PDB file of C-alpha atoms in Angstrom:
ATOM      1  CA  MET A 193      38.770 -14.093  24.697  1.00 39.00           C
ATOM      2  CA  GLY A 194      40.292 -13.237  21.388  1.00 43.00           C
ATOM      3  CA  TYR A 195      43.470 -12.346  19.624  1.00 46.00           C
ATOM      4  CA  GLY A 196      44.395  -9.002  18.161  1.00 53.00           C
ATOM      5  CA  CYS A 197      41.672  -6.440  17.737  1.00 60.00           C
ATOM      6  CA  THR A 198      38.784  -7.750  19.793  1.00 62.00           C
ATOM      7  CA  THR A 199      37.925  -6.398  23.226  1.00 62.00           C
ATOM      8  CA  CYS A 200      40.214  -3.392  22.920  1.00 61.00           C
ATOM      9  CA  ILE A 201      38.097  -1.986  20.094  1.00 61.00           C
ATOM     10  CA  GLY A 202      34.678  -3.339  20.915  1.00 61.00           C
ATOM     11  CA  ASN A 203      34.785  -6.517  18.842  1.00 67.00           C
ATOM     12  CA  SER A 204      34.264  -8.933  21.721  1.00 68.00           C
ATOM     13  CA  GLY A 205      30.560  -9.264  21.100  1.00 76.00           C
ATOM     14  CA  PRO A 206      27.310  -7.698  22.199  1.00 84.00           C
ATOM     15  CA  LEU A 207      26.121  -6.980  25.702  1.00 88.00           C
ATOM     16  CA  PRO A 208      23.113  -9.041  26.815  1.00 92.00           C
ATOM     17  CA  GLU A 209      20.078  -7.637  25.003  1.00 95.00           C
ATOM     18  CA  PRO A 210      18.218  -6.486  28.159  1.00 96.00           C
ATOM     19  CA  ILE A 211      21.299  -4.507  29.213  1.00 95.00           C
ATOM     20  CA  GLU A 212      21.679  -2.869  25.790  1.00 95.00           C
ATOM     21  CA  GLU A 213      17.973  -1.971  25.833  1.00 97.00           C
ATOM     22  CA  ALA A 214      18.212  -0.471  29.331  1.00 97.00           C
ATOM     23  CA  ILE A 215      21.249   1.616  28.353  1.00 96.00           C
ATOM     24  CA  LYS A 216      19.521   2.967  25.251  1.00 96.00           C
ATOM     25  CA  LYS A 217      16.115   3.489  26.861  1.00 98.00           C
ATOM     26  CA  GLY A 218      17.533   5.229  29.917  1.00 97.00           C
ATOM     27  CA  ASP A 219      20.265   7.062  28.003  1.00 95.00           C
ATOM     28  CA  LEU A 220      22.621   5.669  30.642  1.00 95.00           C
ATOM     29  CA  THR A 221      26.300   6.424  30.930  1.00 91.00           C
ATOM     30  CA  VAL A 222      27.841   3.060  31.729  1.00 89.00           C
ATOM     31  CA  GLY A 223      31.481   2.273  32.282  1.00 86.00           C
ATOM     32  CA  ALA A 224      34.131  -0.408  32.280  1.00 86.00           C
ATOM     33  CA  VAL A 225      37.183  -0.971  34.437  1.00 88.00           C
ATOM     34  CA  LEU A 226      40.118  -2.457  32.575  1.00 84.00           C
ATOM     35  CA  SER A 227      43.818  -3.015  32.915  1.00 83.00           C
ATOM     36  CA  GLY A 228      44.551  -2.381  29.237  1.00 76.00           C
ATOM     37  CA  ASN A 229      45.096   0.926  27.521  1.00 69.00           C
ATOM     38  CA  ARG A 230      41.765   1.401  25.772  1.00 64.00           C
ATOM     39  CA  ASN A 231      40.223   4.117  27.882  1.00 64.00           C
ATOM     40  CA  PHE A 232      38.447   5.819  24.984  1.00 68.00           C
ATOM     41  CA  GLU A 233      34.696   6.216  24.733  1.00 72.00           C
ATOM     42  CA  GLY A 234      33.189   3.276  22.889  1.00 71.00           C
ATOM     43  CA  ARG A 235      36.393   1.261  22.606  1.00 72.00           C
ATOM     44  CA  ILE A 236      35.290  -1.576  24.895  1.00 78.00           C
ATOM     45  CA  HIS A 237      31.764  -1.551  23.486  1.00 82.00           C
ATOM     46  CA  PRO A 238      29.948   1.149  21.500  1.00 83.00           C
ATOM     47  CA  LEU A 239      27.515   1.733  24.383  1.00 88.00           C
ATOM     48  CA  VAL A 240      30.178   1.898  27.109  1.00 86.00           C
ATOM     49  CA  LYS A 241      30.934   5.601  27.321  1.00 85.00           C
ATOM     50  CA  THR A 242      33.387   5.723  30.230  1.00 87.00           C
ATOM     51  CA  ASN A 243      36.396   3.554  31.003  1.00 85.00           C
ATOM     52  CA  TRP A 244      38.760   3.507  33.954  1.00 88.00           C
ATOM     53  CA  LEU A 245      42.264   2.070  33.938  1.00 88.00           C
ATOM     54  CA  ALA A 246      43.293   0.035  36.979  1.00 90.00           C
ATOM     55  CA  SER A 247      45.637  -2.755  37.972  1.00 90.00           C
ATOM     56  CA  PRO A 248      44.238  -6.274  37.403  1.00 88.00           C
ATOM     57  CA  PRO A 249      43.476  -6.769  41.138  1.00 90.00           C
ATOM     58  CA  LEU A 250      41.557  -3.484  41.242  1.00 92.00           C
ATOM     59  CA  VAL A 251      39.592  -4.527  38.151  1.00 91.00           C
ATOM     60  CA  VAL A 252      38.452  -7.559  40.162  1.00 93.00           C
ATOM     61  CA  ALA A 253      37.755  -5.421  43.240  1.00 94.00           C
ATOM     62  CA  TYR A 254      35.528  -2.997  41.313  1.00 94.00           C
ATOM     63  CA  ALA A 255      33.789  -5.938  39.628  1.00 93.00           C
ATOM     64  CA  LEU A 256      33.011  -7.369  43.068  1.00 94.00           C
ATOM     65  CA  ALA A 257      31.733  -3.974  44.204  1.00 95.00           C
ATOM     66  CA  GLY A 258      29.586  -3.673  41.095  1.00 91.00           C
ATOM     67  CA  ASN A 259      30.194   0.028  40.575  1.00 89.00           C
ATOM     68  CA  MET A 260      32.832   2.733  40.476  1.00 89.00           C
ATOM     69  CA  ASN A 261      31.159   4.972  43.005  1.00 91.00           C
ATOM     70  CA  ILE A 262      33.120   3.622  45.983  1.00 93.00           C
ATOM     71  CA  ASP A 263      36.493   4.144  47.604  1.00 95.00           C
ATOM     72  CA  PRO A 264      37.803   0.560  47.683  1.00 93.00           C
ATOM     73  CA  HIS A 265      40.332   1.468  50.369  1.00 92.00           C
ATOM     74  CA  ARG A 266      37.654   2.668  52.816  1.00 96.00           C
ATOM     75  CA  GLU A 267      34.321   1.168  51.768  1.00 97.00           C
ATOM     76  CA  PRO A 268      33.339  -2.519  51.581  1.00 97.00           C
ATOM     77  CA  LEU A 269      33.372  -4.246  48.195  1.00 97.00           C
ATOM     78  CA  GLY A 270      30.443  -6.380  49.251  1.00 96.00           C
ATOM     79  CA  GLN A 271      29.291  -8.736  51.954  1.00 95.00           C
ATOM     80  CA  GLY A 272      30.611 -12.117  53.055  1.00 95.00           C
ATOM     81  CA  LYS A 273      28.550 -15.284  53.609  1.00 94.00           C
ATOM     82  CA  ASN A 274      27.359 -14.111  57.008  1.00 95.00           C
ATOM     83  CA  GLY A 275      26.573 -10.565  55.901  1.00 96.00           C
ATOM     84  CA  GLU A 276      29.809  -9.069  57.229  1.00 97.00           C
ATOM     85  CA  PRO A 277      31.438  -6.345  55.092  1.00 97.00           C
ATOM     86  CA  VAL A 278      34.373  -7.455  52.918  1.00 96.00           C
ATOM     87  CA  TYR A 279      37.050  -4.842  52.303  1.00 96.00           C
ATOM     88  CA  LEU A 280      39.865  -4.689  49.779  1.00 96.00           C
ATOM     89  CA  LYS A 281      42.357  -5.282  52.602  1.00 94.00           C
ATOM     90  CA  ASP A 282      40.582  -8.591  53.333  1.00 94.00           C
ATOM     91  CA  ILE A 283      41.252 -10.018  49.874  1.00 93.00           C
ATOM     92  CA  TRP A 284      44.496  -8.216  48.966  1.00 92.00           C
ATOM     93  CA  PRO A 285      47.524 -10.497  49.420  1.00 92.00           C
ATOM     94  CA  SER A 286      50.091  -9.507  52.017  1.00 93.00           C
ATOM     95  CA  GLY A 287      53.747  -9.004  51.141  1.00 94.00           C
ATOM     96  CA  GLU A 288      54.465 -12.318  52.847  1.00 96.00           C
ATOM     97  CA  GLU A 289      51.868 -14.164  50.744  1.00 95.00           C
ATOM     98  CA  ILE A 290      53.295 -12.651  47.572  1.00 94.00           C
ATOM     99  CA  ALA A 291      56.844 -13.621  48.593  1.00 96.00           C
ATOM    100  CA  ARG A 292      55.717 -17.229  49.212  1.00 96.00           C
ATOM    101  CA  ALA A 293      54.087 -17.366  45.781  1.00 95.00           C
ATOM    102  CA  VAL A 294      57.189 -15.935  44.092  1.00 95.00           C
ATOM    103  CA  GLU A 295      59.339 -18.570  45.808  1.00 95.00           C
ATOM    104  CA  GLN A 296      57.302 -21.232  44.010  1.00 94.00           C
ATOM    105  CA  VAL A 297      58.202 -19.858  40.576  1.00 93.00           C
ATOM    106  CA  SER A 298      61.445 -20.861  38.893  1.00 94.00           C
ATOM    107  CA  THR A 299      63.219 -20.175  35.637  1.00 94.00           C
ATOM    108  CA  GLU A 300      62.986 -23.897  34.889  1.00 95.00           C
ATOM    109  CA  MET A 301      59.183 -23.731  35.057  1.00 94.00           C
ATOM    110  CA  PHE A 302      59.218 -21.019  32.404  1.00 92.00           C
ATOM    111  CA  ARG A 303      61.663 -22.921  30.198  1.00 94.00           C
ATOM    112  CA  LYS A 304      59.619 -26.120  30.454  1.00 94.00           C
ATOM    113  CA  GLU A 305      56.312 -24.382  29.763  1.00 91.00           C
ATOM    114  CA  TYR A 306      57.596 -22.422  26.770  1.00 91.00           C
ATOM    115  CA  ALA A 307      60.167 -24.838  25.335  1.00 92.00           C
ATOM    116  CA  GLU A 308      57.863 -25.778  22.465  1.00 88.00           C
ATOM    117  CA  VAL A 309      56.001 -22.491  22.116  1.00 87.00           C
ATOM    118  CA  PHE A 310      56.976 -22.088  18.447  1.00 88.00           C
ATOM    119  CA  SER A 311      56.342 -25.724  17.516  1.00 88.00           C
ATOM    120  CA  GLY A 312      52.581 -25.353  17.313  1.00 86.00           C
ATOM    121  CA  THR A 313      49.757 -27.847  17.606  1.00 89.00           C
ATOM    122  CA  GLU A 314      49.446 -30.996  15.511  1.00 92.00           C
ATOM    123  CA  GLU A 315      47.042 -29.108  13.238  1.00 94.00           C
ATOM    124  CA  TRP A 316      49.597 -26.330  12.798  1.00 90.00           C
ATOM    125  CA  LYS A 317      52.352 -28.832  12.031  1.00 91.00           C
ATOM    126  CA  ALA A 318      50.132 -30.544   9.429  1.00 93.00           C
ATOM    127  CA  ILE A 319      49.914 -27.405   7.269  1.00 91.00           C
ATOM    128  CA  LYS A 320      52.016 -27.895   4.141  1.00 89.00           C
ATOM    129  CA  VAL A 321      54.301 -24.932   3.470  1.00 85.00           C
ATOM    130  CA  GLU A 322      57.462 -24.314   1.501  1.00 83.00           C
ATOM    131  CA  ALA A 323      60.607 -23.909   3.575  1.00 86.00           C
ATOM    132  CA  SER A 324      61.647 -20.269   3.168  1.00 88.00           C
ATOM    133  CA  ASP A 325      63.081 -17.349   5.110  1.00 90.00           C
ATOM    134  CA  THR A 326      60.405 -15.042   3.674  1.00 88.00           C
ATOM    135  CA  TYR A 327      56.723 -15.372   2.859  1.00 86.00           C
ATOM    136  CA  ASP A 328      55.898 -16.676  -0.625  1.00 85.00           C
ATOM    137  CA  TRP A 329      53.342 -14.105  -1.747  1.00 88.00           C
ATOM    138  CA  GLN A 330      50.639 -15.439  -4.072  1.00 87.00           C
ATOM    139  CA  GLU A 331      49.926 -12.925  -6.845  1.00 86.00           C
ATOM    140  CA  ASP A 332      46.437 -14.349  -7.431  1.00 90.00           C
ATOM    141  CA  SER A 333      45.405 -14.327  -3.761  1.00 88.00           C
ATOM    142  CA  THR A 334      42.282 -12.381  -2.902  1.00 87.00           C
ATOM    143  CA  TYR A 335      42.965 -12.768   0.825  1.00 85.00           C
ATOM    144  CA  ILE A 336      46.495 -11.591   1.568  1.00 86.00           C
ATOM    145  CA  ARG A 337      48.570  -9.599  -0.875  1.00 84.00           C
ATOM    146  CA  LEU A 338      52.008  -8.041  -0.849  1.00 86.00           C
ATOM    147  CA  SER A 339      51.580  -4.358  -0.100  1.00 86.00           C
ATOM    148  CA  PRO A 340      52.527  -2.125  -3.061  1.00 85.00           C
ATOM    149  CA  PHE A 341      53.724   0.660  -0.755  1.00 85.00           C
ATOM    150  CA  PHE A 342      57.314  -0.517  -0.885  1.00 82.00           C
ATOM    151  CA  ASP A 343      57.532  -1.362  -4.618  1.00 85.00           C
ATOM    152  CA  GLU A 344      59.566   1.676  -5.623  1.00 85.00           C
ATOM    153  CA  MET A 345      61.179   2.408  -2.289  1.00 86.00           C
ATOM    154  CA  GLY A 346      64.947   2.401  -2.409  1.00 88.00           C
ATOM    155  CA  ALA A 347      67.392   1.691   0.390  1.00 88.00           C
ATOM    156  CA  GLU A 348      67.756   5.437   1.010  1.00 91.00           C
ATOM    157  CA  PRO A 349      64.606   7.466   1.734  1.00 88.00           C
ATOM    158  CA  LEU A 350      63.628  10.245  -0.635  1.00 87.00           C
ATOM    159  CA  PRO A 351      64.027  13.791   0.684  1.00 92.00           C
ATOM    160  CA  VAL A 352      60.998  15.281   2.419  1.00 94.00           C
ATOM    161  CA  GLU A 353      59.216  17.797   0.208  1.00 95.00           C
ATOM    162  CA  ASP A 354      56.501  20.358   0.855  1.00 96.00           C
ATOM    163  CA  ILE A 355      52.964  19.316  -0.034  1.00 95.00           C
ATOM    164  CA  HIS A 356      51.092  21.714  -2.335  1.00 95.00           C
ATOM    165  CA  GLY A 357      47.434  21.761  -3.353  1.00 95.00           C
ATOM    166  CA  ALA A 358      46.310  19.183  -0.787  1.00 94.00           C
ATOM    167  CA  ARG A 359      42.732  19.304   0.444  1.00 94.00           C
ATOM    168  CA  ILE A 360      41.278  18.401   3.848  1.00 91.00           C
ATOM    169  CA  LEU A 361      39.396  15.101   3.699  1.00 88.00           C
ATOM    170  CA  ALA A 362      37.863  15.444   7.163  1.00 83.00           C
ATOM    171  CA  MET A 363      38.280  17.842  10.060  1.00 82.00           C
ATOM    172  CA  LEU A 364      37.711  15.949  13.293  1.00 77.00           C
ATOM    173  CA  GLY A 365      37.949  16.759  16.967  1.00 74.00           C
ATOM    174  CA  ASP A 366      40.748  15.260  18.988  1.00 71.00           C
ATOM    175  CA  SER A 367      38.611  12.444  20.410  1.00 64.00           C
ATOM    176  CA  VAL A 368      37.373  10.947  17.150  1.00 61.00           C
ATOM    177  CA  HIS A 369      39.104   7.803  16.003  1.00 58.00           C
ATOM    178  CA  HIS A 370      38.067   5.371  13.328  1.00 57.00           C
ATOM    179  CA  GLY A 371      39.305   2.152  11.823  1.00 58.00           C
ATOM    180  CA  PRO A 372      38.048  -0.539   9.456  1.00 55.00           C
ATOM    181  CA  HIS A 373      38.314  -3.097  12.259  1.00 56.00           C
ATOM    182  CA  PHE A 374      35.728  -1.532  14.607  1.00 54.00           C
ATOM    183  CA  ALA A 375      32.437  -3.301  15.152  1.00 56.00           C
ATOM    184  CA  GLY A 376      29.914  -1.870  12.717  1.00 51.00           C
ATOM    185  CA  GLY A 377      26.677  -0.100  13.404  1.00 53.00           C
ATOM    186  CA  GLU A 378      25.747   3.376  14.437  1.00 53.00           C
ATOM    187  CA  HIS A 379      28.886   3.725  16.564  1.00 46.00           C
ATOM    188  CA  GLN A 380      31.370   2.883  13.762  1.00 46.00           C
ATOM    189  CA  SER A 381      33.438   6.023  14.244  1.00 46.00           C
ATOM    190  CA  ARG A 382      34.698   6.414  17.776  1.00 45.00           C
TER     191      ARG A 382
END
């Protein structure tokens, strides 16, 4: 689990070493099922070449099945304790079950749970900061600096002008994406 750019761009950590070795040795095409929007080759992990988008319950269903080569509406996801086939319909909640669960949720529960969401933990509260409506940029900081891109920008944008004499830095196909936040290694550019 992480915040920001982790799993969605392959920064959630390595696969177990025997799995990575098997993928490389067998030149395997392995996949992931996810409910996010990162269905690009290598975005979940550099060695995961295919990704399928699905609802969260279907992510669980395919995980139970262990592969994508099934029709979860017609084929069993696995076997129960006594060896009987377990189908998606067996674990999918009915409309009645969903309605009962929804009845248990109230606006007050949300308000109570999130009433202090912006207060922070005791550690967060202990951080000494100046009271201000804007961030107090530190000119000598080597960690976070005020971006210079807006230094000479006025309230009104400058007119758009033609660009002359520009050169191509890289000509890439339409499935190549790259960022400084990707996990390093041989699969840096995705």
